[in-house]
Coordinates of C-alpha atoms in Angstrom, one line a residue:
M160 CA 26.5 4.5 20.8
T161 CA 25.9 3.7 17.1
I162 CA 25.3 0.3 16.0
T163 CA 27.5 -0.6 12.6
A164 CA 26.2 -0.8 9.2
L165 CA 26.9 -4.6 9.3
G166 CA 24.9 -5.0 12.5
A167 CA 21.8 -3.2 10.7
V168 CA 22.3 -5.2 7.5
V169 CA 22.3 -8.4 9.4
G170 CA 19.2 -7.5 11.4
L171 CA 17.2 -6.7 8.4
V172 CA 18.6 -10.2 6.6
V173 CA 17.7 -12.2 9.7
A174 CA 14.2 -10.5 10.0
I175 CA 13.5 -11.2 6.2
A176 CA 14.9 -14.7 6.6
L177 CA 12.7 -15.3 9.5
I178 CA 9.6 -14.2 7.8
I179 CA 10.2 -16.1 5.0
Y180 CA 10.3 -19.1 7.2
K181 CA 6.7 -18.2 8.5
F182 CA 7.4 -16.5 11.6
P183 CA 4.8 -13.6 12.5
P184 CA 6.7 -10.6 11.2
V185 CA 6.5 -8.9 14.4
Y186 CA 8.3 -11.7 16.1
G187 CA 10.7 -11.7 13.1
M188 CA 11.6 -8.1 13.1
M189 CA 12.2 -7.9 16.8
L190 CA 14.4 -10.9 16.7
G191 CA 15.9 -9.3 13.6
A192 CA 16.6 -5.9 15.6
I193 CA 17.7 -7.8 18.6
V194 CA 20.6 -9.8 16.5
G195 CA 21.2 -6.6 14.5
G196 CA 22.0 -4.7 17.9
L197 CA 24.2 -7.3 19.1
V198 CA 26.3 -7.9 15.9
G199 CA 26.5 -4.2 15.6
G200 CA 28.1 -3.8 18.8
A201 CA 25.7 -2.9 21.1
S202 CA 25.0 -4.2 24.5
L203 CA 21.7 -6.0 25.1
A204 CA 20.4 -3.2 27.5
S205 CA 21.1 -0.7 24.8
T206 CA 19.7 -2.6 22.2
I207 CA 16.3 -3.1 24.0
G208 CA 16.3 0.8 24.4
F209 CA 16.7 1.4 20.7
M210 CA 14.0 -1.1 20.2
V211 CA 11.8 0.5 22.5
K212 CA 12.2 4.1 21.3
G213 CA 11.7 3.0 17.9
A214 CA 8.4 1.5 18.7
S215 CA 7.3 4.4 20.6
G216 CA 7.8 6.4 17.9
M217 CA 5.1 4.7 15.9
T218 CA 2.3 5.6 18.4
S219 CA 0.7 8.6 17.0
G220 CA 0.7 6.8 13.7
I221 CA -0.7 3.8 15.3
L222 CA -3.8 5.7 16.8
R223 CA -5.0 7.2 13.3
I224 CA -4.5 3.6 11.8
I225 CA -6.8 2.4 14.5
A226 CA -9.3 5.1 13.8
A227 CA -9.2 4.3 10.2
G228 CA -10.6 0.8 11.0
M229 CA -14.3 2.1 11.3
L230 CA -14.1 3.5 7.6
A231 CA -12.4 0.2 6.4
G232 CA -15.1 -2.0 8.3
F233 CA -17.9 -0.3 6.7
L234 CA -16.7 -0.4 3.3
I235 CA -15.9 -4.3 3.7
D236 CA -19.2 -5.6 5.8
S237 CA -21.8 -3.3 4.3
G238 CA -21.0 -4.4 0.6
S239 CA -20.1 -1.0 -0.3
A240 CA -16.8 -1.9 -1.7
Q241 CA -18.4 -4.7 -3.9
T242 CA -21.2 -2.2 -4.9
I243 CA -18.6 0.2 -6.2
A244 CA -16.4 -2.7 -7.7
H245 CA -19.5 -4.0 -9.8
F246 CA -21.0 -0.3 -10.7
I247 CA -17.3 0.2 -12.4
V248 CA -17.4 -3.0 -14.1
K249 CA -20.9 -2.9 -15.4
K250 CA -20.6 0.8 -16.7
M251 CA -17.2 0.3 -18.5
G252 CA -18.8 -2.7 -20.4
K253 CA -17.4 -5.9 -22.0
K254 CA -14.9 -4.1 -24.7
F255 CA -13.0 -2.4 -21.7
S256 CA -13.3 -5.1 -19.1
L257 CA -9.8 -5.4 -18.3
L258 CA -9.3 -1.6 -17.9
A259 CA -12.7 -1.9 -15.7
I260 CA -10.7 -4.2 -13.4
I261 CA -7.9 -1.9 -13.2
V262 CA -10.0 1.0 -12.4
A263 CA -12.0 -0.9 -10.1
A264 CA -9.0 -2.0 -8.3
W265 CA -7.7 1.6 -8.1
V266 CA -11.0 3.1 -6.8
L267 CA -11.4 0.6 -4.1
Q268 CA -7.7 1.2 -3.0
A269 CA -8.0 4.9 -3.2
V270 CA -10.8 5.1 -0.9
G271 CA -9.3 3.2 1.8
T272 CA -9.9 -0.2 1.3
F273 CA -7.0 -2.5 1.8
G274 CA -5.2 -4.2 -0.7
D275 CA -5.8 -7.6 0.4
V276 CA -9.7 -6.8 0.8
V277 CA -9.4 -5.3 -2.8
V278 CA -8.0 -8.7 -4.2
I279 CA -10.5 -10.8 -2.4
I280 CA -13.6 -8.7 -3.8
V281 CA -12.5 -8.1 -7.3
A282 CA -10.7 -11.4 -8.1
P283 CA -13.6 -13.4 -8.8
I284 CA -14.9 -10.7 -11.1
A285 CA -11.3 -10.5 -12.6
L286 CA -11.3 -14.2 -13.2
D287 CA -15.0 -14.4 -14.4
I288 CA -14.0 -11.5 -17.1
A289 CA -10.8 -13.5 -18.1
C290 CA -12.6 -16.8 -18.7
R291 CA -15.6 -14.9 -20.8
T292 CA -13.1 -13.0 -22.9
N293 CA -10.5 -15.8 -23.3
Y294 CA -8.0 -13.7 -21.8
S295 CA -5.2 -15.1 -19.9
K296 CA -5.0 -15.1 -16.1
A297 CA -1.7 -13.3 -16.1
A298 CA -3.3 -10.1 -17.6
A299 CA -6.5 -10.3 -15.3
S300 CA -3.9 -10.7 -12.5
I301 CA -1.8 -7.7 -13.7
A302 CA -5.0 -5.5 -14.1
L303 CA -5.8 -6.2 -10.6
I304 CA -2.7 -5.9 -8.9
G305 CA -1.5 -2.9 -10.7
G306 CA -4.7 -1.1 -9.8
I307 CA -3.9 -1.9 -6.4
H308 CA -0.4 -0.3 -6.5
A309 CA -1.7 2.8 -8.4
G310 CA -4.4 3.4 -5.7
N311 CA -2.0 2.7 -3.0
V312 CA -0.1 6.2 -3.4
V313 CA -3.2 8.0 -3.3
S314 CA -5.2 6.4 -0.5
P315 CA -6.2 7.6 3.1
N316 CA -4.2 4.3 4.3
P317 CA -1.8 3.5 6.9
N318 CA 1.5 4.3 4.7
T319 CA 0.0 7.7 4.1
I320 CA -0.4 8.1 7.7
A321 CA 2.7 7.2 8.3
L322 CA 4.6 9.5 5.9
S323 CA 2.4 12.2 6.9
E324 CA 3.1 11.5 10.6
N325 CA 7.1 11.1 10.0
L326 CA 7.5 14.3 7.7
G327 CA 5.1 16.5 9.3
L328 CA 2.7 16.7 6.4
P329 CA -1.2 17.0 6.5
M330 CA -2.5 13.6 4.8
T331 CA -3.8 15.3 1.9
S332 CA -0.6 16.6 0.9
V333 CA 0.7 13.2 0.6
I334 CA -2.4 12.1 -1.3
M335 CA -2.2 14.9 -3.9
A336 CA 1.4 14.4 -4.6
G337 CA 0.8 10.7 -5.8
F338 CA -1.9 11.4 -8.1
I339 CA 0.5 12.0 -11.3
P340 CA 2.4 8.9 -10.5
A341 CA -0.6 6.9 -10.2
L342 CA -2.0 7.8 -13.3
V343 CA 1.4 6.6 -14.9
G344 CA 1.1 3.7 -13.1
L345 CA -2.4 2.9 -14.3
G346 CA -1.1 3.4 -18.1
I347 CA 1.6 0.8 -17.5
T348 CA -0.9 -1.6 -16.1
Y349 CA -3.0 -1.3 -19.0
L350 CA 0.0 -1.4 -21.2
F351 CA 1.1 -4.7 -19.6
V352 CA -2.5 -6.1 -19.8
I353 CA -2.4 -5.1 -23.4
M354 CA 0.8 -7.3 -24.3
L355 CA -0.5 -10.4 -22.1
K356 CA -3.8 -10.7 -22.7
E357 CA -3.2 -13.6 -25.3
Y358 CA -0.2 -14.7 -23.4
G359 CA 0.3 -17.8 -20.7
E360 CA -2.4 -19.8 -19.2
K361 CA -6.0 -19.1 -19.7
V362 CA -8.7 -19.1 -17.1
D363 CA -10.5 -22.8 -16.5
E364 CA -14.1 -22.1 -15.9
A365 CA -14.3 -25.1 -13.5
S366 CA -12.4 -23.3 -10.9
L367 CA -14.1 -20.2 -10.6
E368 CA -16.2 -19.1 -7.9
T369 CA -19.6 -17.1 -9.1
P370 CA -18.9 -13.6 -8.5
Q371 CA -21.2 -12.2 -6.1
G372 CA -24.0 -10.3 -7.7
E373 CA -25.6 -7.0 -6.9
N374 CA -28.5 -8.7 -4.8
G375 CA -28.5 -7.4 -1.3
L376 CA -25.5 -4.7 -1.9
P377 CA -26.3 -1.2 -1.3
P378 CA -27.0 1.0 -4.1
I379 CA -24.2 3.0 -5.5
N380 CA -25.1 6.5 -4.4
K381 CA -25.3 5.3 -0.6
A382 CA -21.9 3.1 -1.0
V383 CA -20.0 5.9 -2.0
I384 CA -21.2 8.4 0.9
G385 CA -18.8 7.3 3.5
P386 CA -15.6 7.5 1.7
I387 CA -16.5 10.9 0.1
F388 CA -17.6 12.2 3.5
T389 CA -13.9 11.4 4.2
I390 CA -12.1 13.0 1.4
V391 CA -14.4 16.1 1.9
L392 CA -13.4 16.4 5.5
L393 CA -9.5 15.8 4.5
M394 CA -9.7 18.5 1.8
M395 CA -11.2 21.2 4.0
R396 CA -7.6 22.0 4.7
P397 CA -6.4 23.1 1.5
I398 CA -9.6 24.2 0.4
A399 CA -11.0 26.3 3.2
G400 CA -7.6 26.2 5.7
I401 CA -9.9 24.1 8.5
T402 CA -7.6 21.1 9.6
I403 CA -9.6 18.1 10.5
D404 CA -7.1 15.3 11.8
P405 CA -7.4 11.7 10.1
I406 CA -8.2 10.4 13.8
L407 CA -11.6 12.2 13.2
A408 CA -12.1 12.2 9.6
L409 CA -11.8 8.6 9.3
P410 CA -13.9 7.2 11.4
L411 CA -16.7 9.7 10.7
G412 CA -16.5 8.6 7.3
G413 CA -17.6 5.1 8.4
V414 CA -20.1 6.4 10.9
V415 CA -21.8 8.9 8.3
G416 CA -21.8 5.9 5.6
T417 CA -23.5 3.4 8.2
I418 CA -26.0 5.7 8.9
A419 CA -26.7 6.8 5.1
N420 CA -27.2 3.1 4.6
G421 CA -29.8 2.9 7.3
Q422 CA -27.3 0.3 9.2
T423 CA -27.1 1.8 12.3
K424 CA -27.5 -1.4 14.3
K425 CA -24.6 -2.8 12.6
M426 CA -22.1 0.0 13.4
L427 CA -20.6 -2.2 16.3
Q428 CA -20.1 -4.9 13.8
Y429 CA -18.3 -2.6 11.4
A430 CA -16.1 -1.2 14.1
T431 CA -15.3 -4.8 15.0
T432 CA -14.3 -5.7 11.7
G433 CA -12.4 -2.5 11.3
I434 CA -10.2 -3.1 14.5
S435 CA -9.8 -7.0 13.4
R436 CA -8.3 -5.8 10.2
M437 CA -6.2 -3.1 11.8
S438 CA -4.8 -5.3 14.5
G439 CA -2.5 -7.1 12.2
I440 CA -1.1 -4.0 10.8
V441 CA -0.6 -2.0 14.4
L442 CA 1.5 -5.3 15.2
L443 CA 3.5 -4.9 12.0
L444 CA 4.3 -1.4 12.8
L445 CA 5.4 -2.2 16.3
G446 CA 7.8 -4.8 15.1
T447 CA 8.8 -2.3 12.5
G448 CA 9.6 0.1 15.0
T449 CA 11.9 -2.2 16.6
I450 CA 13.9 -2.6 13.4
A451 CA 13.6 1.1 12.8
G452 CA 15.1 1.7 15.9
I453 CA 18.3 -0.4 15.3
V454 CA 18.6 0.9 11.6
S455 CA 18.0 4.7 12.7
N456 CA 20.8 4.4 15.3
S457 CA 23.2 2.6 13.1
A458 CA 25.9 3.8 10.6
L459 CA 23.8 2.3 7.8
K460 CA 22.0 5.7 6.8
E461 CA 25.7 7.5 6.9
L462 CA 26.7 4.5 4.5
L463 CA 23.9 5.0 2.2
I464 CA 24.4 8.7 2.1
T465 CA 28.4 8.5 1.5
S466 CA 27.4 6.1 -1.1
V467 CA 25.2 8.4 -3.1
D468 CA 27.7 11.2 -2.7
A469 CA 30.4 9.0 -4.0
L470 CA 28.4 8.1 -7.0
G471 CA 28.1 11.9 -7.8
M472 CA 24.1 11.5 -7.3
P473 CA 21.8 14.3 -6.2
G474 CA 20.6 14.2 -2.7
Y475 CA 17.0 13.9 -3.7
I476 CA 17.9 10.5 -5.0
L477 CA 17.9 9.2 -1.3
A478 CA 14.2 9.3 -0.8
P479 CA 13.3 7.0 -3.9
L480 CA 16.1 4.9 -3.2
S481 CA 15.4 4.5 0.8
G482 CA 11.7 3.6 -0.1
I483 CA 12.8 1.0 -2.7
L484 CA 15.3 -0.7 -0.3
M485 CA 12.8 -0.6 2.8
G486 CA 9.9 -1.5 0.9
G487 CA 12.0 -4.6 -0.5
A488 CA 13.2 -5.3 3.1
T489 CA 10.0 -5.3 4.8
A490 CA 8.0 -6.6 1.8
S491 CA 5.4 -3.9 2.9
C492 CA 4.6 -0.5 1.5
V493 CA 3.3 0.3 5.2
A494 CA 6.4 -1.0 7.1
G495 CA 8.8 0.5 4.3
A496 CA 7.3 3.9 4.2
T497 CA 7.7 4.1 8.0
V498 CA 11.2 3.1 8.1
A499 CA 12.2 5.2 5.4
S500 CA 10.6 8.4 6.5
Q501 CA 11.5 8.0 10.2
V502 CA 15.1 6.8 9.5
F503 CA 16.2 8.6 6.4
G504 CA 13.5 11.6 6.5
P505 CA 15.4 14.3 8.4
T506 CA 18.7 13.7 6.3
I507 CA 16.4 14.0 2.8
L508 CA 15.0 17.1 3.9
S509 CA 18.5 18.5 5.1
F510 CA 19.4 18.4 1.3
G511 CA 16.6 20.9 0.5
V512 CA 14.0 18.7 -0.3
T513 CA 10.3 19.6 0.3
P514 CA 8.2 17.0 2.9
V515 CA 6.0 17.0 -0.1
Q516 CA 8.7 16.0 -2.3
A517 CA 10.2 13.5 0.0
A518 CA 6.8 11.8 0.6
A519 CA 6.0 11.1 -3.1
M520 CA 9.4 10.0 -3.8
I521 CA 9.6 7.4 -0.8
H522 CA 6.1 6.3 -1.3
T523 CA 6.0 5.3 -4.8
G524 CA 9.8 3.9 -4.1
C525 CA 8.2 1.4 -1.4
C526 CA 5.7 0.2 -4.2
V527 CA 8.8 -1.4 -6.4
F528 CA 9.4 -4.6 -4.2
D529 CA 6.9 -4.7 -1.5
C530 CA 5.5 -7.5 -3.2
L531 CA 8.3 -10.1 -2.4
P532 CA 7.5 -13.2 -1.4
H533 CA 8.5 -12.6 2.2
G534 CA 5.4 -10.3 2.3
S535 CA 1.7 -11.2 2.9
F536 CA 0.5 -9.4 -0.1
F537 CA 2.2 -12.0 -2.6
H538 CA 0.5 -15.0 -1.0
I539 CA -2.7 -13.3 -0.4
S540 CA -3.1 -12.4 -4.0
A541 CA -1.8 -16.0 -5.3
G542 CA -4.3 -18.0 -3.3
T543 CA -7.3 -15.6 -4.4
L544 CA -6.0 -15.3 -8.0
R545 CA -6.0 -19.1 -7.9
M546 CA -2.3 -18.9 -9.1
S547 CA 0.6 -21.5 -8.0
I548 CA 3.7 -19.9 -6.6
N549 CA 5.7 -20.2 -10.1
E550 CA 2.7 -18.6 -11.8
R551 CA 2.8 -15.8 -9.4
M552 CA 6.4 -15.4 -9.5
R553 CA 6.0 -14.8 -13.3
V554 CA 3.7 -11.5 -12.7
L555 CA 6.0 -10.2 -10.0
P556 CA 8.6 -8.4 -12.4
Y557 CA 5.8 -6.7 -14.1
E558 CA 4.2 -5.7 -10.5
S559 CA 7.5 -4.3 -9.7
L560 CA 8.1 -2.3 -13.3
I561 CA 4.5 -0.7 -12.4
G562 CA 6.0 0.7 -9.1
F563 CA 9.4 1.6 -10.6
G564 CA 7.5 3.5 -13.2
M565 CA 5.6 5.4 -10.7
T566 CA 9.0 6.1 -8.8
V567 CA 11.0 7.3 -11.9
V568 CA 7.8 10.0 -12.6
A569 CA 7.7 11.0 -9.1
T570 CA 11.6 11.3 -9.0
I571 CA 11.8 13.5 -12.2
L572 CA 8.6 15.6 -11.4
Y573 CA 9.4 16.5 -7.7
G574 CA 13.3 15.6 -7.4
F575 CA 14.8 16.8 -10.8
L576 CA 12.1 19.2 -11.6
G577 CA 11.5 20.5 -7.8
F578 CA 7.8 20.6 -8.6
T579 CA 6.0 21.2 -5.0
F580 CA 2.8 22.5 -4.1

């Protein structure tokens, strides 16, 4: 049985509407999946079967995401992430203070810290710098958010795990494919920061939190051991032909970092923090799996393919387009990358696109509209950066343009020019 394209679209719209109205995303997507299946002509039993099948397809990725919790917990609770941020800002100095914010956010995201955690860590520093230099709040916000977006496509994070799982790739290949687009994203971010540093509301000193100092935080040489160890393990495959699965590499990085910092007694605490951070993502992916089950068994995929063909566009354009659409529909890079690669991945590969090329174009595409207001990052970043909803909305176009710029570069590089490795 094939669900109609209308049913799939209605399901996505219902899920988005429910999330906007503060439904927990997992329930919003489950309800959207049920409505989509029924509107699309499937029986209730068939609809639930599609949902269960879609959710079960997330299992291997979920296991690796849970494993990543140990490294994330270590970076958060040990203070290593704060140390890395302070080190970068201090070394780059006042002259390049806003660039330092971009780089700090990019590095923290790239080593595996989650975007919402990066915002929480770096936002007080960014606002303090903006206040002292009399730069606008918009410039500081774009510096932070743009750095996170650029770091997102080169990070051993849940979206990278989902792409590697669904497209049959080593995680390192997905990460390496994102580097050139990420550098372009950094450049676009800095251009916007320079353009807007004198534009808009300035930071009120009375509203600032005092940025956490470096007292009590681990030294930089110890703070980076955990993430560097993880990266080395993941790079063993392209360097030496030795494959170490992320399900081992990610938690081992957290364990080694904990031991190197002399915090062995806190290992359980770090693991608990990590699993609590991952639990929300696991639930999100299960909900995403249910809506993916409906979309993958609908005519929506064929409709999109037919539209691309009718417009005379090359087949590879389906990769960034699916990432843009699914990232926007779910307002999440994780959910968008998961649905796009799972539902559209086989079709994209049938056009002669390699898995690496597909991963790069889907991944960057997901960064265009993953920041929309029905997602959590929009509201977390607004609150942490002391922005009203209207202020946050004014930053949104620049944020999407950063993602769009990375997508254009990835599409030219991996689609039009056919570069691969």
